[in-house]
Coordinates of C-alpha atoms and ligand atoms in Angstrom, one line a residue:
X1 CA 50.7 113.9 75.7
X2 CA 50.5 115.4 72.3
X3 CA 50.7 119.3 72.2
X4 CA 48.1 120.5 70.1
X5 CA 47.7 124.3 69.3
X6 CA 44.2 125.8 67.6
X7 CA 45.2 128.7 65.4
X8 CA 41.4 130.7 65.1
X9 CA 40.9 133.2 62.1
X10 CA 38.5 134.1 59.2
X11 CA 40.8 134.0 57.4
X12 CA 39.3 136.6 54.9
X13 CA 41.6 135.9 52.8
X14 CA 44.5 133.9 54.4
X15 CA 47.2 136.0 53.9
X16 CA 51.2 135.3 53.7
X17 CA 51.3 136.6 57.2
X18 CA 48.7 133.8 58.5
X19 CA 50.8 130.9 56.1
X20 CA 53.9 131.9 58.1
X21 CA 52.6 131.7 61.8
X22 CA 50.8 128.1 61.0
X23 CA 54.6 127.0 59.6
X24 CA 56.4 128.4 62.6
X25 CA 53.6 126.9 65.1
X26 CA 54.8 123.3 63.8
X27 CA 57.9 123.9 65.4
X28 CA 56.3 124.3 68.8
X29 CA 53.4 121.6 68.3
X30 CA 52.8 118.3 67.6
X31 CA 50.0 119.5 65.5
X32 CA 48.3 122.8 64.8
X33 CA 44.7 122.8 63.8
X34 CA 43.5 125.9 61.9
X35 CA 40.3 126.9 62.6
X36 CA 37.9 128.5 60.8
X37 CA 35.5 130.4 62.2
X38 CA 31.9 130.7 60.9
X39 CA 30.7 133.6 62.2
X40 CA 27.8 135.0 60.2
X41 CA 27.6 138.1 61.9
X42 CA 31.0 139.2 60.4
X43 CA 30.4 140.7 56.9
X44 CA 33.0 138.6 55.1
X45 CA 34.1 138.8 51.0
X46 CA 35.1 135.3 50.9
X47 CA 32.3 132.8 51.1
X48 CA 33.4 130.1 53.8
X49 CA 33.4 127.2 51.6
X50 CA 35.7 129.5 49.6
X51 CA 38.1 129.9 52.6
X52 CA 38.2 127.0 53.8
X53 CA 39.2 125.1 50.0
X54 CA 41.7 127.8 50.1
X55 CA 43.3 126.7 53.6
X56 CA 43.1 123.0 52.7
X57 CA 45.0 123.9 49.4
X58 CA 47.6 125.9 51.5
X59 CA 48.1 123.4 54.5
X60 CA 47.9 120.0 52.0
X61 CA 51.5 119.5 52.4
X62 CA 51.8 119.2 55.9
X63 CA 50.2 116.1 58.1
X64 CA 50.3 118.5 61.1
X65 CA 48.4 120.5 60.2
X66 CA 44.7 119.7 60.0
X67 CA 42.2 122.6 58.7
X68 CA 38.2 122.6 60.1
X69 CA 35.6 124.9 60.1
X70 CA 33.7 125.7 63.9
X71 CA 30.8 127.4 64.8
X72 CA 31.0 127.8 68.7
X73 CA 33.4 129.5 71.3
X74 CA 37.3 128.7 70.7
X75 CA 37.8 127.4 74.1
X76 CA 34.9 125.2 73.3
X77 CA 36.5 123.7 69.7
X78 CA 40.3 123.1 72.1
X79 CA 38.4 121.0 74.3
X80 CA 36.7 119.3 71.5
X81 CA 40.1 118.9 69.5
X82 CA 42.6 118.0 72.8
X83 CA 44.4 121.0 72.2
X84 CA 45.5 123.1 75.2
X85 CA 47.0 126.1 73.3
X86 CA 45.6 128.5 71.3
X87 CA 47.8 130.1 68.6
X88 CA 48.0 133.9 67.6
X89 CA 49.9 136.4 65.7
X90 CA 50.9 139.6 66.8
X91 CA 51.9 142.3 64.1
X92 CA 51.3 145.6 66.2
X93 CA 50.7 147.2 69.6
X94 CA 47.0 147.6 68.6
X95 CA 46.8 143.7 68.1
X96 CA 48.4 143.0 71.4
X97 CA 45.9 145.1 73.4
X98 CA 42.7 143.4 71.5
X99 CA 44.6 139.8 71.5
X100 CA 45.3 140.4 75.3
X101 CA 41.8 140.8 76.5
X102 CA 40.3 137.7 74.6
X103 CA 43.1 135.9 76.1
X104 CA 42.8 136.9 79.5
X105 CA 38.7 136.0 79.0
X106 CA 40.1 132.6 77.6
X107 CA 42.2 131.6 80.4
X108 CA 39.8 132.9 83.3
X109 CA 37.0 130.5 81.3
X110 CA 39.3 127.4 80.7
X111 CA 42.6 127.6 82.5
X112 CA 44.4 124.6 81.2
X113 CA 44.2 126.5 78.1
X114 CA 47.3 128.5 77.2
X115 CA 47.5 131.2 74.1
X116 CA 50.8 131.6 72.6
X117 CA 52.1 134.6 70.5
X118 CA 54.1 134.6 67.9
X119 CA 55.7 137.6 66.8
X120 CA 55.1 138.4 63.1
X121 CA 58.1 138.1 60.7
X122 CA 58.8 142.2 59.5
X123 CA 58.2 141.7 55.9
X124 CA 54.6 140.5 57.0
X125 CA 53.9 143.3 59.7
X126 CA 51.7 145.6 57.1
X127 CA 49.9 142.5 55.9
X128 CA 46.0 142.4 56.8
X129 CA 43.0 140.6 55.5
X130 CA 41.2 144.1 55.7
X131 CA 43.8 145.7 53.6
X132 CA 44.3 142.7 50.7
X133 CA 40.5 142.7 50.5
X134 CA 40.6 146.5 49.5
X135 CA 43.1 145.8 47.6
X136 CA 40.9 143.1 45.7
X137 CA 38.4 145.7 45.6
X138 CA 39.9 148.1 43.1
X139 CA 41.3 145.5 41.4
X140 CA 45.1 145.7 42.4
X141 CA 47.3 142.9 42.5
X142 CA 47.7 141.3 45.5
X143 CA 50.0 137.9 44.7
X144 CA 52.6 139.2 46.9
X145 CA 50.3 139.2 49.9
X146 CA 48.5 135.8 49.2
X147 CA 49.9 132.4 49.1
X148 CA 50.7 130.7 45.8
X149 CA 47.5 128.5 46.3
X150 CA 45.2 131.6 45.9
X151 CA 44.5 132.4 42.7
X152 CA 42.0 135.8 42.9
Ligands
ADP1 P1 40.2 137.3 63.4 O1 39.0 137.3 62.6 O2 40.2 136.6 64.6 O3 40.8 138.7 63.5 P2 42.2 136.8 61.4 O4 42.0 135.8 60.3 O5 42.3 138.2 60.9 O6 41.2 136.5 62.5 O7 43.6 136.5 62.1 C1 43.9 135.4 62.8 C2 45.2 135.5 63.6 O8 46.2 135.7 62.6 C3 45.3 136.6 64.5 O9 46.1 136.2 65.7 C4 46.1 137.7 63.8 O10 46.8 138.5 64.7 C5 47.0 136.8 63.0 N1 47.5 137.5 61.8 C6 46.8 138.1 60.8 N2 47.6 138.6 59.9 C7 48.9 138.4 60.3 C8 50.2 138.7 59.8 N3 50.4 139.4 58.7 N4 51.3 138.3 60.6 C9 51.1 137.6 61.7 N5 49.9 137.3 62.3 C10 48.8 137.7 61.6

């Protein structure tokens, strides 16, 4: 069976951080689906059409990795897409306690579902979409942060 990971985000913008634990899913999966959630009650910079031309731009190289927008709950979109994992990053001790609980919620919803961390790469630790949006805010450069495909 092919092993399919969902990797869920805003993606507000996608960040460096994001770019890199998409990559290092391929090495775990067969193919890695990033998913872009349309929630309207998040007050996002970016509009989503925005976003997601950005994460087609980024992922364009790489046949396994396919990039979609959803509108419903994650567990919903793996069943939907065949993909029994769900894909997250972990930068801090704050983001493990808040991934922890929606993964716990996940599995006691839909089992057969598994969420796998990956542990961000140091350089990428301090890298947030909060923090490159402020950033954008005063005007800042934020190339460093962004992959090469964004162009603010
Ligand atoms: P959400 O809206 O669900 O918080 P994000 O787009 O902010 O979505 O993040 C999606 C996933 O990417 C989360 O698992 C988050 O922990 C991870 N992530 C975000 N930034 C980084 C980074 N710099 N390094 C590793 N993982 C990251």
């Amino acid at each position: 069976m092919e092993r399919v990971a969902v990797f869920p985000g805003s993606f507000d913008p996608c960040t460096v951080g994001h770019e890199a634990i998409v990559r290092r899913g391929i090495s775990l999966f067969d193919k890695v689906v990033v998913a872009l959630g349309a929630n309207p009650q998040k007050n996002n910079l970016f509009p989503i059409e925005k976003r997601f031309e950005w994460l087609k731009k980024i992922f364009a190289d790489d046949p396994k990795i396919e990039v979609i927008k959803y509108d419903c709950l994650t567990i919903e979109l793996c069943k939907q897409q065949n993909a029994n994992f769900i894909l997250r990053g972990l930068r801090t001790s704050a983001d493990f306690e808040y991934e922890k609980i929606i993964a716990q919620v996940n599995k006691k919803m839909a089992p057969d579902i598994e969420t796998v961390f990956l542990l961000t790469a140091p350089e990428h630790t301090a890298i947030t979409s909060t923090i490159v949006r402020e950033v954008i805010k005063y005007g800042g450069d934020t190339s460093q942060f962004l992959p090469a495909q964004i162009k603010i």
